[in-house]
mmCIF file of C-alpha atoms in Angstrom:
data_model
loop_
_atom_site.group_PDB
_atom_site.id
_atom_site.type_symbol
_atom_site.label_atom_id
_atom_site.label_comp_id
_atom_site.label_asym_id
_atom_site.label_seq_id
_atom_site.Cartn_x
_atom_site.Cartn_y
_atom_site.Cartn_z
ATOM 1 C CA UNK A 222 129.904 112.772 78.198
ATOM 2 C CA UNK A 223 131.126 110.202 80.580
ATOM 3 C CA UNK A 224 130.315 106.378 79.900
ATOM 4 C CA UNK A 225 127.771 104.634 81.854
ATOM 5 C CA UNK A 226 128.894 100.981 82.843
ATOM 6 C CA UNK A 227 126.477 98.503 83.246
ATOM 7 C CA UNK A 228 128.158 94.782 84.352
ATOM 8 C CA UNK A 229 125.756 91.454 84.160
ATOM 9 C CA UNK A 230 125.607 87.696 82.981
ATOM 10 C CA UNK A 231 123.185 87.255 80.360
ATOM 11 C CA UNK A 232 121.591 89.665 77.572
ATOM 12 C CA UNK A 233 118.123 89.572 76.683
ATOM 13 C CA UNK A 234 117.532 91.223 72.912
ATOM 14 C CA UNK A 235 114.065 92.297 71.813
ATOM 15 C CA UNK A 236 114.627 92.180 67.761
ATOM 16 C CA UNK A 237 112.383 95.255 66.059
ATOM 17 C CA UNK A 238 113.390 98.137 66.940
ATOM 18 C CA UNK A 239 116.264 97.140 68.850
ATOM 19 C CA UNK A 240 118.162 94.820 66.771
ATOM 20 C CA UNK A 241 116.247 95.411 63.452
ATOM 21 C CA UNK A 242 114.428 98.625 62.171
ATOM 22 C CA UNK A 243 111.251 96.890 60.393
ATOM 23 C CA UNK A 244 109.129 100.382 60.986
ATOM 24 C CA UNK A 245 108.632 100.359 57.509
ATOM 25 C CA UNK A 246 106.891 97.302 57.469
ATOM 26 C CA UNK A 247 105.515 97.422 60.487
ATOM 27 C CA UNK A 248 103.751 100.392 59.793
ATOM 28 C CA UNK A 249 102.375 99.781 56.177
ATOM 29 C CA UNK A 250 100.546 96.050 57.555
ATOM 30 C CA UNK A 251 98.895 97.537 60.597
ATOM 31 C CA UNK A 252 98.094 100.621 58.756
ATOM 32 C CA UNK A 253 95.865 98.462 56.196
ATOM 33 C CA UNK A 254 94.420 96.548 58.916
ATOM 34 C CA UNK A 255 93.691 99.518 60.506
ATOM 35 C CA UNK A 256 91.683 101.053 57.926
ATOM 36 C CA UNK A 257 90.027 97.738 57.332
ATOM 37 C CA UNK A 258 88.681 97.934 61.053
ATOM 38 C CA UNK A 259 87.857 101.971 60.636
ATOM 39 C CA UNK A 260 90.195 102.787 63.058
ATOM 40 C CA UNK A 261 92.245 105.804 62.780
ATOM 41 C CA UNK A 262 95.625 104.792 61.439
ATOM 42 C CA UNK A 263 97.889 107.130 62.880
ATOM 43 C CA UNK A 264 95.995 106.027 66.619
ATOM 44 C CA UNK A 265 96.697 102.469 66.219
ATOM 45 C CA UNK A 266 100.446 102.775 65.156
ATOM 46 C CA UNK A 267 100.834 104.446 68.939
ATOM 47 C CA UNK A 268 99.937 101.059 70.822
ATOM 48 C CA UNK A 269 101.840 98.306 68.083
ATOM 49 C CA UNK A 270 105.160 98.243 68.944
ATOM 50 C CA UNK A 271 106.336 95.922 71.100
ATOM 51 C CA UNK A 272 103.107 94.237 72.164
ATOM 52 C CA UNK A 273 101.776 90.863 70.027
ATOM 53 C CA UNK A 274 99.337 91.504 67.535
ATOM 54 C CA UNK A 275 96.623 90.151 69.083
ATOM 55 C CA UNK A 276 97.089 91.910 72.083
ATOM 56 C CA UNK A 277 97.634 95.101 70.344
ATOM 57 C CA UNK A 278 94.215 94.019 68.614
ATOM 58 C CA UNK A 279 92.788 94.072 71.984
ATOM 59 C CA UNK A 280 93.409 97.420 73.026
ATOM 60 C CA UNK A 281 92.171 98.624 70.133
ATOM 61 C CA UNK A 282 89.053 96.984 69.700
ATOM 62 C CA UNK A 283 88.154 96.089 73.373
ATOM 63 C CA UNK A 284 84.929 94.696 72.488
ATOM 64 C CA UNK A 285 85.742 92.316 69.679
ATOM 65 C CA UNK A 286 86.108 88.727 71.122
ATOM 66 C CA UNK A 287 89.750 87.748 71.515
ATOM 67 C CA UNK A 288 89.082 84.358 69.202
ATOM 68 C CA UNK A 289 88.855 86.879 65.971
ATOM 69 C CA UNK A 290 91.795 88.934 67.091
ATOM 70 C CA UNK A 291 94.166 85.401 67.494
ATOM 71 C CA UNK A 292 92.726 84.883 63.770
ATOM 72 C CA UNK A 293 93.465 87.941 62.486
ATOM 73 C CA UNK A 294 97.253 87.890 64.647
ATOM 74 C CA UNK A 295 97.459 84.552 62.072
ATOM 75 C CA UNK A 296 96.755 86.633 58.859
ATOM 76 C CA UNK A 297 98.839 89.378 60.095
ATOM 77 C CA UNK A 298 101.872 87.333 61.309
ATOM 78 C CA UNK A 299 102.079 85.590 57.785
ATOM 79 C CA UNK A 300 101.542 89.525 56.267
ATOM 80 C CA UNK A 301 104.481 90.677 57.693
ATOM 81 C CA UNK A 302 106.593 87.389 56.973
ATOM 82 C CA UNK A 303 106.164 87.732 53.632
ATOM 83 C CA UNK A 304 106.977 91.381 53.597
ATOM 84 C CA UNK A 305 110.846 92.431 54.328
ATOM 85 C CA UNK A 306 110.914 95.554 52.308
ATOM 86 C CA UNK A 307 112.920 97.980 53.989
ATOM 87 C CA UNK A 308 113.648 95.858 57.100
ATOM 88 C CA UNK A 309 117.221 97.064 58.114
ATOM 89 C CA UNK A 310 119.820 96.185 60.999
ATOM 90 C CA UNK A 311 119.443 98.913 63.864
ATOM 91 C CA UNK A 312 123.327 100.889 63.196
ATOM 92 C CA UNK A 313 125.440 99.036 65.318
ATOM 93 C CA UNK A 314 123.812 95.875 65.563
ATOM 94 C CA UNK A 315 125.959 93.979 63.709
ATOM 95 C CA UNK A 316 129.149 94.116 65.384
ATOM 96 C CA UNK A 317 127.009 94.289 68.630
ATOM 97 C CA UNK A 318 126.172 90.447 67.500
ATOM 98 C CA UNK A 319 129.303 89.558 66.925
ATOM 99 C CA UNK A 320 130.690 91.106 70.304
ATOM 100 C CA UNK A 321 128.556 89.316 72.347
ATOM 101 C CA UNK A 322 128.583 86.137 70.500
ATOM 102 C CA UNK A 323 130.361 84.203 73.156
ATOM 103 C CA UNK A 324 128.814 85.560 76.073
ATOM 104 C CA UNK A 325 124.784 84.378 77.641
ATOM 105 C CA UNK A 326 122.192 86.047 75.224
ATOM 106 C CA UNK A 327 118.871 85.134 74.476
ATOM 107 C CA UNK A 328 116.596 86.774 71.540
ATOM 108 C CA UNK A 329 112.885 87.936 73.103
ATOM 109 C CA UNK A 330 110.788 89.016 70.593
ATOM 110 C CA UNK A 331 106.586 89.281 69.880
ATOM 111 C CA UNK A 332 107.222 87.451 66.577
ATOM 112 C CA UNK A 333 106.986 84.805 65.752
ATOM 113 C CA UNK A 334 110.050 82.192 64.918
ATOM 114 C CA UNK A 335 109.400 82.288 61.220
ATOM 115 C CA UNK A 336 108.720 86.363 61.331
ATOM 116 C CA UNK A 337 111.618 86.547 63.560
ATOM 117 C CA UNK A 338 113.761 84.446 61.014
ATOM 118 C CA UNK A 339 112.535 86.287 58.236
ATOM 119 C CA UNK A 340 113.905 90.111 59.796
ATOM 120 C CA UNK A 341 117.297 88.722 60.858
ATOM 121 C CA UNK A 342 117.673 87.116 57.440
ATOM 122 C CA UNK A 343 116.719 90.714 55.869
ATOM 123 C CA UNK A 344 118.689 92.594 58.132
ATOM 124 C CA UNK A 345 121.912 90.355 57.894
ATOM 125 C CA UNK A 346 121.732 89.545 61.458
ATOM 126 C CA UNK A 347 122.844 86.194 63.593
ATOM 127 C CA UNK A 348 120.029 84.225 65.161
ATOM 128 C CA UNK A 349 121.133 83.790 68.641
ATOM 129 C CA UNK A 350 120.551 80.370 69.784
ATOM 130 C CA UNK A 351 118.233 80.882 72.243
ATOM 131 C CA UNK A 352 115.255 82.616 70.959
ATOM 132 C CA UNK A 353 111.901 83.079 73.173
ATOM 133 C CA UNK A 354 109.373 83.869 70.231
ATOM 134 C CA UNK A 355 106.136 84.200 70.469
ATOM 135 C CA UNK A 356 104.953 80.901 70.126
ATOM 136 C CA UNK A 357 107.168 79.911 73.671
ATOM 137 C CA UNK A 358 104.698 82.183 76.198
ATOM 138 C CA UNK A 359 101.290 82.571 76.934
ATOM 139 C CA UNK A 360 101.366 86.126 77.699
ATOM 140 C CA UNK A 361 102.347 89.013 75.253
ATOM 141 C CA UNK A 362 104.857 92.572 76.756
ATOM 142 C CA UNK A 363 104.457 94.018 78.569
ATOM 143 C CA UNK A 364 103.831 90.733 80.745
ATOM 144 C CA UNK A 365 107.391 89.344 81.849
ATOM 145 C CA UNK A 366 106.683 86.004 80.639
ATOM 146 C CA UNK A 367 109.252 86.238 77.763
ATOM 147 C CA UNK A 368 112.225 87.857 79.296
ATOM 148 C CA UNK A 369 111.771 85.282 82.847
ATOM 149 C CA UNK A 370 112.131 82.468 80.192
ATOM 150 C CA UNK A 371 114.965 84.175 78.449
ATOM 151 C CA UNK A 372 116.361 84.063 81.742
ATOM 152 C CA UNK A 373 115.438 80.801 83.234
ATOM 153 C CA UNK A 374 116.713 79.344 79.554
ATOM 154 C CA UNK A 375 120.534 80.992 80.078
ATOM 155 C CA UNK A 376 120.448 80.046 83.764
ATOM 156 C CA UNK A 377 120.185 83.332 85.414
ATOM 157 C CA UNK A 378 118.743 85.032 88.059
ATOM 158 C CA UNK A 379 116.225 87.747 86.626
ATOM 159 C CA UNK A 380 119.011 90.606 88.698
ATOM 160 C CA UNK A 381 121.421 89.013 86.650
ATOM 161 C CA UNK A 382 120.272 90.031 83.088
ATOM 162 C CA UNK A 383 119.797 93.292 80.785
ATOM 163 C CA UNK A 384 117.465 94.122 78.471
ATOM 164 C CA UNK A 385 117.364 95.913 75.415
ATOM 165 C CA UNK A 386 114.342 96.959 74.379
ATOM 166 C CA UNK A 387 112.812 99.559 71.887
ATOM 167 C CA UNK A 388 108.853 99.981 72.947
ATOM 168 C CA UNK A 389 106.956 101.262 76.111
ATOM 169 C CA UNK A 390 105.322 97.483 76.277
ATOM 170 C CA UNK A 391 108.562 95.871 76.219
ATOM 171 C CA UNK A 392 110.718 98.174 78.781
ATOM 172 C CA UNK A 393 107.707 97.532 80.904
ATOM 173 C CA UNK A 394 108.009 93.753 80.518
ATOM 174 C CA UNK A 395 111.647 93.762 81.880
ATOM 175 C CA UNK A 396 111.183 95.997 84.664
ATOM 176 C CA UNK A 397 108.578 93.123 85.772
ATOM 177 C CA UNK A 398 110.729 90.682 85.456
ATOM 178 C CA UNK A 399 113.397 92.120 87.962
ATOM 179 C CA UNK A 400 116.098 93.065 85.097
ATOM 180 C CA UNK A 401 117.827 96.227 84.025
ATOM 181 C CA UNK A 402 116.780 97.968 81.106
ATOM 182 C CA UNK A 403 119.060 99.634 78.130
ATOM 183 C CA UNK A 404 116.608 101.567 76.063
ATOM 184 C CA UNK A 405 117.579 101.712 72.263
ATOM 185 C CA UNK A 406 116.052 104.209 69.809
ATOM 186 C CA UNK A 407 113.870 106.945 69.600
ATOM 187 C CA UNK A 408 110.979 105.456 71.659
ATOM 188 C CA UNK A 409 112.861 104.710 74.605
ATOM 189 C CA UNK A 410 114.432 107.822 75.232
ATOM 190 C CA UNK A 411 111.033 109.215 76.977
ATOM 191 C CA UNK A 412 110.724 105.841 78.994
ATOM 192 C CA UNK A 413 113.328 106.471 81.781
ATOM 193 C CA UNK A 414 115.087 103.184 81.113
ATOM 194 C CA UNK A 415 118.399 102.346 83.231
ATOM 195 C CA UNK A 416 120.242 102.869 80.046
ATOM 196 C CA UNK A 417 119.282 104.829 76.799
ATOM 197 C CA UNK A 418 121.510 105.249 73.091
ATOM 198 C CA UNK A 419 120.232 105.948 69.964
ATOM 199 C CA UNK A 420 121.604 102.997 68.433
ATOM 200 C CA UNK A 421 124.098 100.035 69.296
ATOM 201 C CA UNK A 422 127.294 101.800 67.897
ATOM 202 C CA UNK A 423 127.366 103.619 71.396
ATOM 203 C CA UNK A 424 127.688 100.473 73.279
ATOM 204 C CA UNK A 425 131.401 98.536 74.040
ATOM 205 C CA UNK A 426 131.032 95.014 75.202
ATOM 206 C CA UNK A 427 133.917 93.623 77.786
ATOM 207 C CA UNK A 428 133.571 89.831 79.065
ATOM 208 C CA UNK A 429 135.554 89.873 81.943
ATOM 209 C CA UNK A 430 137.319 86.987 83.695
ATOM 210 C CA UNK A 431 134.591 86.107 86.116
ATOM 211 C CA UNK A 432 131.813 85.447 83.385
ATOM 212 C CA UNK A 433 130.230 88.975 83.285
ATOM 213 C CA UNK A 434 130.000 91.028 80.976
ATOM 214 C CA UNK A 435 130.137 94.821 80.784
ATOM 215 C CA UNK A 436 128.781 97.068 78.798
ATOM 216 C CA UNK A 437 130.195 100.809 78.596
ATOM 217 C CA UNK A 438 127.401 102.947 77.297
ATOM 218 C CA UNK A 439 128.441 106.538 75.750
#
């Protein structure tokens, strides 16, 4: 299979799914809350990923005022913070860390900073220094709120950045926001990103002279 190359200045890393598999987790939280709402379970794990739990709240109860769904995204958050059972690194995603350690990258994740803190701690993972949680944007994915600030917060032009993103909501958000997408995982496959692997071990990052990066994608 021939390598694609994709060259840019800044990275933009959603975390679950992409850098960290927390499915497990993920999946037993909004599985209880599920049942606690009478939803159907196995329905309301289709619309979670990617999206903040309020607005995945939202679609699934349209009719419920959003003021009980931010109070429930409270009870949930602090749920799945406590919770880091079977919250691994995505394969790769280690040395993917460390490659593009001195190059522009920004974490943009639904979580929130201590959630977010809590999976890179369980999965072993560095916490890049610039991290647009969920607590920095009004708007949840697949709004481009998060990945424009990403952006603006590394100093780049939107054309300038790729994403790497796991979830329908989140390949969404940076096609919005002007930027390239590599999709990582089993979701993304079906999502026509720029980019797709299955993990990070099929990516090679080169900094070149100039500032850019590129990334060779087998």
């Amino acid at each position: 299979m021939l390598a694609t190359v994709l060259t840019a200045h800044a990275l933009l890393l959603d975390m679950d799914g992409t850098l960290v598999n927390s499915d497990a987790v993920v999946e037993r939280c909004w599985r209880r809350w599920a049942l606690r709402q009478g939803l159907d379970p196995e329905a309301a794990l289709k619309v979670v990923h990617g999206r903040q739990g309020y607005a995945t709240m939202a679609v699934l109860l349209p009719d419920r005022p959003m003021e009980e769904n931010y109070a429930d995204n409270r009870l949930m958050l602090a749920e799945e913070t406590a919770d880091t059972e079977g919250v691994v690194p995505v394969g790769g995603a280690a040395a993917f860390m460390d490659a593009i350690a001195p190059l522009p990258h920004a974490l943009v994740t639904s979580a929130d900073l201590a959630l977010a803190r809590a999976r890179m701690t369980a999965a072993g993972l560095r916490m890049p220094e610039l991290r647009v949680t969920a607590e920095s944007v009004g708007a949840s994915k697949p709004d481009p709120e998060g990945f424009l600030k990403g952006a603006a917060g590394l100093g780049f032009a939107p054309a300038d950045c790729i994403v790497f993103e796991d979830s329908e909501a989140g390949i969404a958000a940076g096609r919005a926001a002007g930027m390239r997408v590599v999709g990582v995982g089993p979701r993304a496959a079906a999502l026509s990103p720029d980019a797709h692997v299955d993990d990070l071990t099929r990516i090679r990052v080169e900094a070149a002279a100039d500032g850019s990066v590129a990334l060779h994608i087998s």
